[in-house]
mmCIF file of C-alpha atoms in Angstrom:
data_model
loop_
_atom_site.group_PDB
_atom_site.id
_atom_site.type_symbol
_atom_site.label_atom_id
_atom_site.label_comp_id
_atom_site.label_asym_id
_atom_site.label_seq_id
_atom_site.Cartn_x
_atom_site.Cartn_y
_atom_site.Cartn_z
ATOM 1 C CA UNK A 1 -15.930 47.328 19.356
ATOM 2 C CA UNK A 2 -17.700 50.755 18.306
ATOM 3 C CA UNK A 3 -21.046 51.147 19.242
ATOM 4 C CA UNK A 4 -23.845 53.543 18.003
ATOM 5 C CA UNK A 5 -26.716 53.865 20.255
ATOM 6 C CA UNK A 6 -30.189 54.927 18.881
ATOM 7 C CA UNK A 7 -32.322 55.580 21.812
ATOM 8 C CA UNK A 8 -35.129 58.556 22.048
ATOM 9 C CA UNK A 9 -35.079 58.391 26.001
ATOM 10 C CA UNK A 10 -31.813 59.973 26.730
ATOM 11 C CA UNK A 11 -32.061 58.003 30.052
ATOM 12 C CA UNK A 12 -31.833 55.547 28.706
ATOM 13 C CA UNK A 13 -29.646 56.264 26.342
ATOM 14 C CA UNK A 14 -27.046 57.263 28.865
ATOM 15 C CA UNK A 15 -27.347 54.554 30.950
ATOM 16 C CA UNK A 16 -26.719 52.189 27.936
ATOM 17 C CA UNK A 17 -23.602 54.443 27.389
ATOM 18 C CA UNK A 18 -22.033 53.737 30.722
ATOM 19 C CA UNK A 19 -22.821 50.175 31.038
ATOM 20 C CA UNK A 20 -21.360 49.583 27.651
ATOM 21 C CA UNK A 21 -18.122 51.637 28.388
ATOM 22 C CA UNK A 22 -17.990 49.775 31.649
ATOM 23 C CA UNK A 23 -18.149 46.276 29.419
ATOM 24 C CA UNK A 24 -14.916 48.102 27.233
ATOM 25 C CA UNK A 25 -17.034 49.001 24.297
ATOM 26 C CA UNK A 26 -16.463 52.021 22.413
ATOM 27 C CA UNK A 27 -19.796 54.098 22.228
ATOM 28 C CA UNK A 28 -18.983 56.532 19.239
ATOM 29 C CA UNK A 29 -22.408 58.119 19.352
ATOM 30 C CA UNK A 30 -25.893 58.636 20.847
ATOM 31 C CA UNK A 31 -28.892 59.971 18.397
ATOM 32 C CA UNK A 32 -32.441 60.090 19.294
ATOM 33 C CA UNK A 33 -33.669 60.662 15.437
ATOM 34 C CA UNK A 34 -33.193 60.073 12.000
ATOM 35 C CA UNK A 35 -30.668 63.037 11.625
ATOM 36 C CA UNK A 36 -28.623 62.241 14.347
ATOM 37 C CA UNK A 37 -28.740 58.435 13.415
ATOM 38 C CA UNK A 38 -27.068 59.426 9.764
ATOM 39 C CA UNK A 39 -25.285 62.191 11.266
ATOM 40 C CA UNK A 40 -23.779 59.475 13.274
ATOM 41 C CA UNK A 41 -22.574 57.061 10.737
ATOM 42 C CA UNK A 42 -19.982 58.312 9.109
ATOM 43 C CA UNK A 43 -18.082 57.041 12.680
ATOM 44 C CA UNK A 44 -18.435 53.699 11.110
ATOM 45 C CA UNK A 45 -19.887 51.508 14.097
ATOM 46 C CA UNK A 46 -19.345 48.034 14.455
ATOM 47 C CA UNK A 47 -22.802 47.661 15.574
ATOM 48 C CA UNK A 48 -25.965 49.724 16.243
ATOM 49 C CA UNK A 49 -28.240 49.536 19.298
ATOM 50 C CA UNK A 50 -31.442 50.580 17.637
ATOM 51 C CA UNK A 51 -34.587 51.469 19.248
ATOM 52 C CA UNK A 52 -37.631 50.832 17.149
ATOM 53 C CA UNK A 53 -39.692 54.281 18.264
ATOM 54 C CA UNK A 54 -37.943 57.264 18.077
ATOM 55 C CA UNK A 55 -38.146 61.314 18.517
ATOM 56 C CA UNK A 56 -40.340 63.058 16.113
ATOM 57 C CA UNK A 57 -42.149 60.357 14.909
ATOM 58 C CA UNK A 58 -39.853 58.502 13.855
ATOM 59 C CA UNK A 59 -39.073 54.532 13.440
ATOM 60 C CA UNK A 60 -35.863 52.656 13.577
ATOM 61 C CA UNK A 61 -37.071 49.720 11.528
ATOM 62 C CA UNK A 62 -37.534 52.155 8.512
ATOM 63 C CA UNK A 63 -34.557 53.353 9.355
ATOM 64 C CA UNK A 64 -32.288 50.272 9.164
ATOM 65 C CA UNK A 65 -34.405 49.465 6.072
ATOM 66 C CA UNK A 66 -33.170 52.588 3.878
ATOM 67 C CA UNK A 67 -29.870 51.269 5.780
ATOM 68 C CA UNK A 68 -29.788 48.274 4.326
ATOM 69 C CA UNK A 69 -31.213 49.500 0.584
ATOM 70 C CA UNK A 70 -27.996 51.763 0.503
ATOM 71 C CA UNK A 71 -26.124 48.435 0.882
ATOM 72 C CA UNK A 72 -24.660 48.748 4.689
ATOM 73 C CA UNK A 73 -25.325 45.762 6.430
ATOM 74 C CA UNK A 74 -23.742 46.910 10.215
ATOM 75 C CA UNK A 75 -25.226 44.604 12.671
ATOM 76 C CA UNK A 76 -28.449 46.209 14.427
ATOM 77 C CA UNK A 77 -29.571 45.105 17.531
ATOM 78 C CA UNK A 78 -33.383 46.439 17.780
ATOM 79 C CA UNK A 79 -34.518 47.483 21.946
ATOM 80 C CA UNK A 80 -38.357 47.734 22.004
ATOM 81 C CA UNK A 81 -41.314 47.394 24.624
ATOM 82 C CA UNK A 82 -43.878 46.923 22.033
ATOM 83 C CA UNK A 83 -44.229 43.070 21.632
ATOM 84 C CA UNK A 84 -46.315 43.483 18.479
ATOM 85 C CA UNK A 85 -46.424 40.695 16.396
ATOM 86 C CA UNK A 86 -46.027 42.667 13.254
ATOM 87 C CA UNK A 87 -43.220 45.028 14.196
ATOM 88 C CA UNK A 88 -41.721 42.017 15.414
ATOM 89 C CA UNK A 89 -41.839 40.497 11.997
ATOM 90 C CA UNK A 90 -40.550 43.138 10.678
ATOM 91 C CA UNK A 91 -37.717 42.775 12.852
ATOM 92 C CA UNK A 92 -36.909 39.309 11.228
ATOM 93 C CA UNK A 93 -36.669 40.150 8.132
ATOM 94 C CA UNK A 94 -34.191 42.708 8.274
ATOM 95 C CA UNK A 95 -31.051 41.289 7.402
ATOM 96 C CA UNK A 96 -28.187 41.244 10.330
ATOM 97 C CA UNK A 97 -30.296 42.209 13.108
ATOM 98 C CA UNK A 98 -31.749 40.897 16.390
ATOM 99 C CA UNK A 99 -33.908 42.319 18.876
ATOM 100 C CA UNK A 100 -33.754 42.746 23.340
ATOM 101 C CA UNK A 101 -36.914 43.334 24.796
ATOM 102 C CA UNK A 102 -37.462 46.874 27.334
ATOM 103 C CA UNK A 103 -36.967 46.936 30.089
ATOM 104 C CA UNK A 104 -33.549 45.750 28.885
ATOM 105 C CA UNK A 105 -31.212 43.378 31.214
ATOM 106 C CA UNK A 106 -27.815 44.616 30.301
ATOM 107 C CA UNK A 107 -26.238 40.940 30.960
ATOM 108 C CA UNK A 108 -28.390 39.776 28.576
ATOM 109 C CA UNK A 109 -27.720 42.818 25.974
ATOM 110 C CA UNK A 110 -24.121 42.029 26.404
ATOM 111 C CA UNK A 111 -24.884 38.772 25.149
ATOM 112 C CA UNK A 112 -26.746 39.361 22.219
ATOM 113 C CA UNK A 113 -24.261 42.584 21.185
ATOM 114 C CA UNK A 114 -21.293 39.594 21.367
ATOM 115 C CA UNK A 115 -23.648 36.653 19.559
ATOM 116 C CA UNK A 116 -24.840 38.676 17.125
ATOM 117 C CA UNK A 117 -21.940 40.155 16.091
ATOM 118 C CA UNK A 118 -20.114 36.983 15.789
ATOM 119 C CA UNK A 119 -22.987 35.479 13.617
ATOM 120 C CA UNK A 120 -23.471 38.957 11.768
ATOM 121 C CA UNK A 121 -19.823 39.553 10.586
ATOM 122 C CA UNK A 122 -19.315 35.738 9.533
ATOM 123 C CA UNK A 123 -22.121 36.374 7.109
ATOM 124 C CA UNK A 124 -21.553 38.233 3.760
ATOM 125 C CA UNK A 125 -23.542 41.801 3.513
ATOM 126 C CA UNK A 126 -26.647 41.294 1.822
ATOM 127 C CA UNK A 127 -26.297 37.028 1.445
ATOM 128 C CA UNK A 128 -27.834 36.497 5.141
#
């Protein structure tokens, strides 16, 4: 499974990387903005571990929404600490995604990255 990771802590972002090449996942690319997010996408992930904040000011949920207006409906997984109701929210209503709290458990990331993209690709783009 190709991964894209979306991460503005490159810490983090690499130790994502390793854990999920450890798990035999394919990480095709790490951004930590909006041009390296769409830079990234013509790899054609299977799924995208999204952080909500990123570099420069920028903000994964509006990201995956202009995603999802251009009609590709990947699977996101969102990775936040902010446990704000509203960006929560807007979480839900994104079509095909789910969210992991920071500080992320990667068990538990491996979990929802399977789960959600069982329940994600058994769901027509745009119907769920």
């Amino acid at each position: 499974m190709k991964i894209l990771i979306v991460e503005d802590e490159l810490l983090i972002a690499h130790a994502s990387k390793l854990h999920l090449e450890g798990q035999g996942f394919t990480v095709i690319g790490m951004a930590t903005d909006e041009k390296g997010f769409k830079d990234s996408l013509s790899k054609d992930p299977d799924v995208i571990l999204m952080d909500v904040t990123l570099k420069n000011g920028g903000n994964g949920i509006d990201l995956v929404n202009k995603l999802r207006e251009s009609g590709d409906f990947t699977p996101v997984i969102f990775t936040t600490g902010n446990s704000r109701l509203k960006s929560l929210e807007e979480i839900e209503d994104i079509e095909k995604s789910c969210v992991v709290s920071k500080p992320v458990v990667f068990q538990e990331l491996m979990n929802k990255i399977q789960d959600c993209y069982k329940t994600m690709k058994n769901k027509e783009g745009g119907q769920g």
